[in-house]
PDB file of C-alpha atoms in Angstrom:
ATOM      1  CA  UNK A   1     -17.148   7.595 -22.351  1.00 45.00           C
ATOM      2  CA  UNK A   2     -16.164   8.068 -18.686  1.00 40.00           C
ATOM      3  CA  UNK A   3     -19.174   5.987 -17.489  1.00 42.00           C
ATOM      4  CA  UNK A   4     -17.743   3.179 -20.161  1.00 39.00           C
ATOM      5  CA  UNK A   5     -14.380   3.116 -18.559  1.00 41.00           C
ATOM      6  CA  UNK A   6     -15.855   2.974 -14.956  1.00 42.00           C
ATOM      7  CA  UNK A   7     -18.211   0.120 -16.051  1.00 38.00           C
ATOM      8  CA  UNK A   8     -15.120  -1.769 -17.383  1.00 42.00           C
ATOM      9  CA  UNK A   9     -13.388  -1.143 -14.147  1.00 42.00           C
ATOM     10  CA  UNK A  10     -16.072  -2.393 -12.129  1.00 39.00           C
ATOM     11  CA  UNK A  11     -16.559  -5.578 -14.115  1.00 37.00           C
ATOM     12  CA  UNK A  12     -12.789  -6.653 -14.093  1.00 39.00           C
ATOM     13  CA  UNK A  13     -12.858  -6.070 -10.358  1.00 43.00           C
ATOM     14  CA  UNK A  14     -15.808  -8.554  -9.866  1.00 38.00           C
ATOM     15  CA  UNK A  15     -13.833 -10.994 -12.063  1.00 37.00           C
ATOM     16  CA  UNK A  16     -10.628 -10.603  -9.974  1.00 38.00           C
ATOM     17  CA  UNK A  17     -12.547 -11.552  -6.944  1.00 37.00           C
ATOM     18  CA  UNK A  18     -13.726 -14.776  -8.582  1.00 34.00           C
ATOM     19  CA  UNK A  19     -10.614 -15.763 -10.329  1.00 33.00           C
ATOM     20  CA  UNK A  20      -7.619 -13.990  -8.831  1.00 40.00           C
ATOM     21  CA  UNK A  21      -7.235 -15.764  -5.429  1.00 42.00           C
ATOM     22  CA  UNK A  22      -5.918 -18.813  -6.906  1.00 36.00           C
ATOM     23  CA  UNK A  23      -3.279 -17.133  -8.679  1.00 38.00           C
ATOM     24  CA  UNK A  24      -2.454 -14.973  -5.909  1.00 41.00           C
ATOM     25  CA  UNK A  25      -2.221 -17.744  -3.446  1.00 38.00           C
ATOM     26  CA  UNK A  26       0.639 -19.322  -5.460  1.00 38.00           C
ATOM     27  CA  UNK A  27       2.557 -16.079  -4.656  1.00 43.00           C
ATOM     28  CA  UNK A  28       2.134 -16.235  -0.942  1.00 41.00           C
ATOM     29  CA  UNK A  29       4.605 -18.869   0.022  1.00 42.00           C
ATOM     30  CA  UNK A  30       7.403 -16.980  -2.138  1.00 43.00           C
ATOM     31  CA  UNK A  31       6.369 -13.810  -0.712  1.00 44.00           C
ATOM     32  CA  UNK A  32       6.440 -15.081   2.951  1.00 42.00           C
ATOM     33  CA  UNK A  33      10.043 -16.395   2.418  1.00 41.00           C
ATOM     34  CA  UNK A  34      11.126 -13.352   0.716  1.00 44.00           C
ATOM     35  CA  UNK A  35       9.864 -11.274   3.774  1.00 46.00           C
ATOM     36  CA  UNK A  36      11.493 -13.379   6.282  1.00 43.00           C
ATOM     37  CA  UNK A  37      15.059 -13.145   4.353  1.00 42.00           C
ATOM     38  CA  UNK A  38      14.661  -9.248   4.056  1.00 45.00           C
ATOM     39  CA  UNK A  39      13.906  -9.020   7.843  1.00 48.00           C
ATOM     40  CA  UNK A  40      16.976 -10.934   8.704  1.00 47.00           C
ATOM     41  CA  UNK A  41      19.035  -8.454   6.486  1.00 48.00           C
ATOM     42  CA  UNK A  42      17.362  -5.594   8.344  1.00 48.00           C
ATOM     43  CA  UNK A  43      18.441  -7.101  11.749  1.00 48.00           C
ATOM     44  CA  UNK A  44      22.179  -6.981  10.709  1.00 49.00           C
ATOM     45  CA  UNK A  45      22.195  -3.311   9.741  1.00 59.00           C
ATOM     46  CA  UNK A  46      21.664  -0.121  11.355  1.00 74.00           C
ATOM     47  CA  UNK A  47      19.105   1.201   8.931  1.00 88.00           C
ATOM     48  CA  UNK A  48      15.686   2.601   9.900  1.00 96.00           C
ATOM     49  CA  UNK A  49      12.924   0.210   8.554  1.00 98.00           C
ATOM     50  CA  UNK A  50      10.036   1.148   6.535  1.00 98.00           C
ATOM     51  CA  UNK A  51       7.465  -1.531   6.198  1.00 98.00           C
ATOM     52  CA  UNK A  52       4.779  -1.620   3.423  1.00 98.00           C
ATOM     53  CA  UNK A  53       2.169  -3.898   4.708  1.00 98.00           C
ATOM     54  CA  UNK A  54      -0.694  -4.545   2.180  1.00 98.00           C
ATOM     55  CA  UNK A  55      -2.258  -6.596  -0.546  1.00 98.00           C
ATOM     56  CA  UNK A  56      -1.514  -7.268  -4.280  1.00 97.00           C
ATOM     57  CA  UNK A  57      -0.963  -3.598  -4.937  1.00 98.00           C
ATOM     58  CA  UNK A  58       2.024  -3.483  -2.571  1.00 98.00           C
ATOM     59  CA  UNK A  59       3.239  -6.980  -3.730  1.00 97.00           C
ATOM     60  CA  UNK A  60       3.177  -5.325  -7.263  1.00 97.00           C
ATOM     61  CA  UNK A  61       0.897  -8.308  -8.647  1.00 97.00           C
ATOM     62  CA  UNK A  62       1.609  -9.171 -12.358  1.00 96.00           C
ATOM     63  CA  UNK A  63       4.820  -7.385 -12.312  1.00 97.00           C
ATOM     64  CA  UNK A  64       8.592  -8.040 -11.236  1.00 96.00           C
ATOM     65  CA  UNK A  65       8.659  -6.795  -7.559  1.00 94.00           C
ATOM     66  CA  UNK A  66      11.373  -4.495  -8.620  1.00 96.00           C
ATOM     67  CA  UNK A  67       8.743  -2.501 -10.549  1.00 98.00           C
ATOM     68  CA  UNK A  68       6.503  -2.054  -7.760  1.00 98.00           C
ATOM     69  CA  UNK A  69       6.155   1.161  -5.560  1.00 98.00           C
ATOM     70  CA  UNK A  70       7.898  -0.307  -2.418  1.00 98.00           C
ATOM     71  CA  UNK A  71      11.039  -0.938  -4.504  1.00 98.00           C
ATOM     72  CA  UNK A  72      10.995   2.328  -6.176  1.00 98.00           C
ATOM     73  CA  UNK A  73      10.618   4.146  -2.726  1.00 98.00           C
ATOM     74  CA  UNK A  74      13.794   2.195  -1.791  1.00 98.00           C
ATOM     75  CA  UNK A  75      15.597   3.497  -5.014  1.00 98.00           C
ATOM     76  CA  UNK A  76      14.664   7.082  -4.083  1.00 98.00           C
ATOM     77  CA  UNK A  77      15.801   6.819  -0.438  1.00 98.00           C
ATOM     78  CA  UNK A  78      19.202   5.351  -1.711  1.00 97.00           C
ATOM     79  CA  UNK A  79      19.485   7.864  -4.439  1.00 97.00           C
ATOM     80  CA  UNK A  80      19.039  10.575  -1.727  1.00 96.00           C
ATOM     81  CA  UNK A  81      21.480   8.958   0.693  1.00 95.00           C
ATOM     82  CA  UNK A  82      18.796   8.267   3.184  1.00 96.00           C
ATOM     83  CA  UNK A  83      19.414   5.223   5.576  1.00 95.00           C
ATOM     84  CA  UNK A  84      16.492   3.354   5.274  1.00 98.00           C
ATOM     85  CA  UNK A  85      15.583  -0.215   4.583  1.00 98.00           C
ATOM     86  CA  UNK A  86      12.152  -0.814   2.790  1.00 98.00           C
ATOM     87  CA  UNK A  87      10.440  -4.161   3.574  1.00 97.00           C
ATOM     88  CA  UNK A  88       7.694  -5.371   1.207  1.00 98.00           C
ATOM     89  CA  UNK A  89       5.081  -7.126   3.139  1.00 97.00           C
ATOM     90  CA  UNK A  90       2.491  -7.145   0.553  1.00 97.00           C
ATOM     91  CA  UNK A  91       0.554 -10.470   0.262  1.00 97.00           C
ATOM     92  CA  UNK A  92      -1.797 -11.006  -2.864  1.00 96.00           C
ATOM     93  CA  UNK A  93      -5.549 -11.372  -1.861  1.00 96.00           C
ATOM     94  CA  UNK A  94      -5.126 -10.013   1.573  1.00 98.00           C
ATOM     95  CA  UNK A  95      -8.060  -8.626   3.479  1.00 98.00           C
ATOM     96  CA  UNK A  96      -7.975  -6.598   6.661  1.00 98.00           C
ATOM     97  CA  UNK A  97      -9.086  -9.714   8.614  1.00 98.00           C
ATOM     98  CA  UNK A  98      -5.958 -11.683   7.033  1.00 98.00           C
ATOM     99  CA  UNK A  99      -3.812  -8.646   7.624  1.00 98.00           C
ATOM    100  CA  UNK A 100      -4.720  -8.543  11.088  1.00 98.00           C
ATOM    101  CA  UNK A 101      -4.170 -12.212  11.714  1.00 97.00           C
ATOM    102  CA  UNK A 102      -0.457 -12.171  10.362  1.00 96.00           C
ATOM    103  CA  UNK A 103       0.512  -8.839  11.758  1.00 97.00           C
ATOM    104  CA  UNK A 104       1.930 -10.051  15.072  1.00 95.00           C
ATOM    105  CA  UNK A 105       4.441 -12.221  13.216  1.00 93.00           C
ATOM    106  CA  UNK A 106       5.521  -9.392  11.053  1.00 94.00           C
ATOM    107  CA  UNK A 107       5.968  -6.983  13.991  1.00 95.00           C
ATOM    108  CA  UNK A 108       8.516  -9.451  15.601  1.00 91.00           C
ATOM    109  CA  UNK A 109      11.265  -7.111  14.396  1.00 88.00           C
ATOM    110  CA  UNK A 110      11.457  -3.127  15.013  1.00 93.00           C
ATOM    111  CA  UNK A 111       9.668  -1.133  12.352  1.00 97.00           C
ATOM    112  CA  UNK A 112      10.297   2.845  12.228  1.00 98.00           C
ATOM    113  CA  UNK A 113       7.685   3.676   9.612  1.00 98.00           C
ATOM    114  CA  UNK A 114       4.662   1.279   8.992  1.00 98.00           C
ATOM    115  CA  UNK A 115       2.726   2.063   5.790  1.00 98.00           C
ATOM    116  CA  UNK A 116      -0.809   0.192   6.097  1.00 98.00           C
ATOM    117  CA  UNK A 117      -2.524  -0.501   2.668  1.00 98.00           C
ATOM    118  CA  UNK A 118      -5.206  -2.624   3.342  1.00 98.00           C
ATOM    119  CA  UNK A 119      -9.146  -2.673   2.705  1.00 98.00           C
ATOM    120  CA  UNK A 120      -9.537  -2.805  -1.051  1.00 97.00           C
ATOM    121  CA  UNK A 121     -10.322  -6.537  -1.122  1.00 97.00           C
ATOM    122  CA  UNK A 122     -12.884  -5.974   1.557  1.00 98.00           C
ATOM    123  CA  UNK A 123     -14.631  -3.349  -0.391  1.00 97.00           C
ATOM    124  CA  UNK A 124     -14.658  -5.510  -3.669  1.00 94.00           C
ATOM    125  CA  UNK A 125     -16.174  -8.261  -1.495  1.00 96.00           C
ATOM    126  CA  UNK A 126     -18.767  -6.019   0.184  1.00 96.00           C
ATOM    127  CA  UNK A 127     -17.425  -6.848   3.535  1.00 98.00           C
ATOM    128  CA  UNK A 128     -19.386  -4.766   6.235  1.00 98.00           C
ATOM    129  CA  UNK A 129     -17.749  -1.101   6.740  1.00 98.00           C
ATOM    130  CA  UNK A 130     -17.550  -1.660  10.541  1.00 98.00           C
ATOM    131  CA  UNK A 131     -15.598  -4.886  10.148  1.00 98.00           C
ATOM    132  CA  UNK A 132     -13.001  -3.404   7.933  1.00 98.00           C
ATOM    133  CA  UNK A 133     -12.642  -0.428  10.095  1.00 98.00           C
ATOM    134  CA  UNK A 134     -12.498  -2.410  13.166  1.00 98.00           C
ATOM    135  CA  UNK A 135      -9.789  -4.775  11.624  1.00 98.00           C
ATOM    136  CA  UNK A 136      -7.691  -1.583  10.491  1.00 98.00           C
ATOM    137  CA  UNK A 137      -8.054   0.039  13.835  1.00 98.00           C
ATOM    138  CA  UNK A 138      -6.923  -3.287  15.672  1.00 98.00           C
ATOM    139  CA  UNK A 139      -3.730  -3.203  13.480  1.00 98.00           C
ATOM    140  CA  UNK A 140      -3.081   0.462  13.932  1.00 98.00           C
ATOM    141  CA  UNK A 141      -3.362  -0.291  17.947  1.00 98.00           C
ATOM    142  CA  UNK A 142      -0.988  -3.281  17.551  1.00 98.00           C
ATOM    143  CA  UNK A 143       1.773  -1.284  15.964  1.00 98.00           C
ATOM    144  CA  UNK A 144       1.338   1.355  18.479  1.00 97.00           C
ATOM    145  CA  UNK A 145       1.427  -0.983  21.430  1.00 97.00           C
ATOM    146  CA  UNK A 146       4.469  -2.602  19.826  1.00 96.00           C
ATOM    147  CA  UNK A 147       6.332   0.650  19.616  1.00 94.00           C
ATOM    148  CA  UNK A 148       4.766   4.082  20.107  1.00 96.00           C
ATOM    149  CA  UNK A 149       7.471   5.747  18.325  1.00 96.00           C
ATOM    150  CA  UNK A 150       6.630   3.931  14.968  1.00 98.00           C
ATOM    151  CA  UNK A 151       5.304   6.346  12.589  1.00 98.00           C
ATOM    152  CA  UNK A 152       2.110   5.090  10.925  1.00 98.00           C
ATOM    153  CA  UNK A 153       0.960   5.970   7.420  1.00 98.00           C
ATOM    154  CA  UNK A 154      -2.379   4.822   6.097  1.00 98.00           C
ATOM    155  CA  UNK A 155      -2.910   4.465   2.549  1.00 98.00           C
ATOM    156  CA  UNK A 156      -6.623   5.509   1.371  1.00 98.00           C
ATOM    157  CA  UNK A 157      -8.509   3.526  -1.002  1.00 98.00           C
ATOM    158  CA  UNK A 158     -11.457   3.950  -3.173  1.00 96.00           C
ATOM    159  CA  UNK A 159     -13.896   1.236  -4.852  1.00 94.00           C
ATOM    160  CA  UNK A 160     -16.271   1.164  -7.685  1.00 91.00           C
ATOM    161  CA  UNK A 161     -19.907   1.901  -6.642  1.00 91.00           C
ATOM    162  CA  UNK A 162     -21.327  -1.638  -7.623  1.00 89.00           C
ATOM    163  CA  UNK A 163     -21.822  -2.340  -3.749  1.00 92.00           C
ATOM    164  CA  UNK A 164     -24.213   0.912  -3.818  1.00 95.00           C
ATOM    165  CA  UNK A 165     -23.712   4.463  -3.295  1.00 96.00           C
ATOM    166  CA  UNK A 166     -24.002   4.531   0.505  1.00 97.00           C
ATOM    167  CA  UNK A 167     -21.341   1.582   0.947  1.00 98.00           C
ATOM    168  CA  UNK A 168     -18.920   3.339  -1.530  1.00 97.00           C
ATOM    169  CA  UNK A 169     -19.082   6.615   0.250  1.00 97.00           C
ATOM    170  CA  UNK A 170     -18.580   4.978   3.553  1.00 98.00           C
ATOM    171  CA  UNK A 171     -15.883   3.129   2.491  1.00 98.00           C
ATOM    172  CA  UNK A 172     -13.880   5.990   0.964  1.00 97.00           C
ATOM    173  CA  UNK A 173     -14.733   8.043   4.326  1.00 98.00           C
ATOM    174  CA  UNK A 174     -13.326   5.278   6.407  1.00 98.00           C
ATOM    175  CA  UNK A 175      -9.663   6.056   5.787  1.00 98.00           C
ATOM    176  CA  UNK A 176      -9.820   9.722   6.550  1.00 98.00           C
ATOM    177  CA  UNK A 177     -11.741   9.142   9.785  1.00 98.00           C
ATOM    178  CA  UNK A 178      -9.193   6.651  10.933  1.00 98.00           C
ATOM    179  CA  UNK A 179      -6.455   8.964  10.108  1.00 98.00           C
ATOM    180  CA  UNK A 180      -7.796  11.840  12.168  1.00 98.00           C
ATOM    181  CA  UNK A 181      -8.912   9.931  15.105  1.00 98.00           C
ATOM    182  CA  UNK A 182      -5.590   8.135  15.532  1.00 98.00           C
ATOM    183  CA  UNK A 183      -3.524  11.189  14.532  1.00 98.00           C
ATOM    184  CA  UNK A 184      -1.545   9.354  11.695  1.00 98.00           C
ATOM    185  CA  UNK A 185      -0.649  10.403   8.377  1.00 98.00           C
ATOM    186  CA  UNK A 186      -2.892   9.626   5.302  1.00 98.00           C
ATOM    187  CA  UNK A 187      -2.286   9.070   1.727  1.00 98.00           C
ATOM    188  CA  UNK A 188      -5.579  10.259   0.401  1.00 98.00           C
ATOM    189  CA  UNK A 189      -6.019   7.877  -2.533  1.00 98.00           C
ATOM    190  CA  UNK A 190      -3.257   5.399  -3.372  1.00 98.00           C
ATOM    191  CA  UNK A 191      -4.107   5.040  -7.061  1.00 98.00           C
ATOM    192  CA  UNK A 192      -4.968   8.631  -7.743  1.00 98.00           C
ATOM    193  CA  UNK A 193      -4.105   9.073 -11.357  1.00 97.00           C
ATOM    194  CA  UNK A 194      -4.140   5.529 -12.059  1.00 98.00           C
ATOM    195  CA  UNK A 195      -7.497   3.764 -11.404  1.00 96.00           C
ATOM    196  CA  UNK A 196      -9.959   3.611 -14.121  1.00 94.00           C
ATOM    197  CA  UNK A 197      -7.096   4.449 -16.718  1.00 97.00           C
ATOM    198  CA  UNK A 198      -6.637   1.389 -19.077  1.00 96.00           C
ATOM    199  CA  UNK A 199      -3.312   2.041 -20.225  1.00 97.00           C
ATOM    200  CA  UNK A 200      -1.963   2.394 -16.751  1.00 98.00           C
ATOM    201  CA  UNK A 201      -3.453  -0.926 -15.431  1.00 97.00           C
ATOM    202  CA  UNK A 202      -3.192  -4.421 -16.248  1.00 97.00           C
ATOM    203  CA  UNK A 203      -5.478  -6.436 -18.528  1.00 94.00           C
ATOM    204  CA  UNK A 204      -7.632  -7.065 -15.227  1.00 92.00           C
ATOM    205  CA  UNK A 205      -8.239  -3.312 -15.084  1.00 91.00           C
ATOM    206  CA  UNK A 206      -7.339  -3.069 -11.544  1.00 92.00           C
ATOM    207  CA  UNK A 207      -3.476  -3.617 -10.998  1.00 97.00           C
ATOM    208  CA  UNK A 208      -1.233  -1.029 -11.997  1.00 98.00           C
ATOM    209  CA  UNK A 209       1.154  -1.564 -14.817  1.00 98.00           C
ATOM    210  CA  UNK A 210       4.798  -0.511 -14.358  1.00 98.00           C
ATOM    211  CA  UNK A 211       4.031   3.013 -15.500  1.00 98.00           C
ATOM    212  CA  UNK A 212       1.046   3.005 -13.226  1.00 98.00           C
ATOM    213  CA  UNK A 213       3.244   2.054 -10.191  1.00 98.00           C
ATOM    214  CA  UNK A 214       5.600   5.023 -11.096  1.00 98.00           C
ATOM    215  CA  UNK A 215       2.524   7.251 -10.462  1.00 98.00           C
ATOM    216  CA  UNK A 216       1.529   5.385  -7.223  1.00 98.00           C
ATOM    217  CA  UNK A 217       5.215   5.786  -5.951  1.00 98.00           C
ATOM    218  CA  UNK A 218       4.875   9.486  -6.411  1.00 98.00           C
ATOM    219  CA  UNK A 219       1.537   9.427  -4.351  1.00 98.00           C
ATOM    220  CA  UNK A 220       3.278   7.560  -1.713  1.00 98.00           C
ATOM    221  CA  UNK A 221       6.135   9.809  -1.740  1.00 98.00           C
ATOM    222  CA  UNK A 222       4.225  13.056  -1.255  1.00 98.00           C
ATOM    223  CA  UNK A 223       3.600  12.007   2.134  1.00 98.00           C
ATOM    224  CA  UNK A 224       6.360   9.724   3.103  1.00 98.00           C
ATOM    225  CA  UNK A 225       9.036  12.557   2.230  1.00 97.00           C
ATOM    226  CA  UNK A 226       7.558  14.697   4.915  1.00 96.00           C
ATOM    227  CA  UNK A 227       8.864  12.025   7.526  1.00 97.00           C
ATOM    228  CA  UNK A 228      12.043  10.897   5.862  1.00 97.00           C
ATOM    229  CA  UNK A 229      13.527  14.080   4.650  1.00 94.00           C
ATOM    230  CA  UNK A 230      14.769  17.077   6.778  1.00 82.00           C
ATOM    231  CA  UNK A 231      12.283  19.744   6.669  1.00 74.00           C
ATOM    232  CA  UNK A 232      14.617  21.988   4.337  1.00 65.00           C
ATOM    233  CA  UNK A 233      15.143  19.034   1.921  1.00 58.00           C
ATOM    234  CA  UNK A 234      11.328  18.315   2.007  1.00 51.00           C
ATOM    235  CA  UNK A 235      10.419  21.731   0.984  1.00 50.00           C
ATOM    236  CA  UNK A 236      12.702  21.602  -2.251  1.00 48.00           C
ATOM    237  CA  UNK A 237      12.164  18.109  -3.288  1.00 50.00           C
ATOM    238  CA  UNK A 238       9.449  18.383  -5.693  1.00 46.00           C
ATOM    239  CA  UNK A 239       7.526  15.390  -7.566  1.00 44.00           C
ATOM    240  CA  UNK A 240       9.141  16.394 -10.945  1.00 44.00           C
ATOM    241  CA  UNK A 241      12.751  16.080  -9.155  1.00 47.00           C
ATOM    242  CA  UNK A 242      12.049  12.660  -7.884  1.00 48.00           C
ATOM    243  CA  UNK A 243      10.537  11.539 -10.971  1.00 50.00           C
ATOM    244  CA  UNK A 244      13.980  11.584 -12.524  1.00 48.00           C
ATOM    245  CA  UNK A 245      14.908   8.617 -10.281  1.00 50.00           C
ATOM    246  CA  UNK A 246      12.368   6.307 -11.928  1.00 54.00           C
TER     247      UNK A 246
END
């Protein structure tokens, strides 16, 4: 049964590559305008900034953006009285190459915490691991060069084995390797507990439903809370407790 579910996941993933870009492109202009507006709001406040920089997973593809994990993280921060402003800079269809090309513009304003969620589209397209890794490294370097004090969190991803076992294992290993060499925080697998589970994904079998996004939020929060919460608060804030905020 597990093999059947995996096959369904892989098949839909390939279909997304072929037909998803035209739909995703329609979202890009609106997303850019929204990001620009949000960044302007940040300039006028004294809040620290958390920038989620990614693809359709960050952009909450197929859902209202309020249901996506960046907005849910904002709700948690607000509920805990933490002075942080979340910026959702997710762009559907984004690859590491595209992310690298637009990053300089995005970093025009100060960022305190930078969450990098890119690479899944590279993996689904079979882009060479070395190319994806170099692009991710270049983005990490750009963030550090812009502000060495910015805390960087890398979101790990996994892909179906339709590109071959070697490619799949190298892709998965890319994220911990980058996190270790750059001494940055790592979310082991962004879609842990969601990927491959039909009821937690949209009909495409690859993008989380609103319920799936709640689980993704918890995956992100497990790492992010160590940065935004005082140590004593981090120790007592469990996943069960923050789940109540959803």
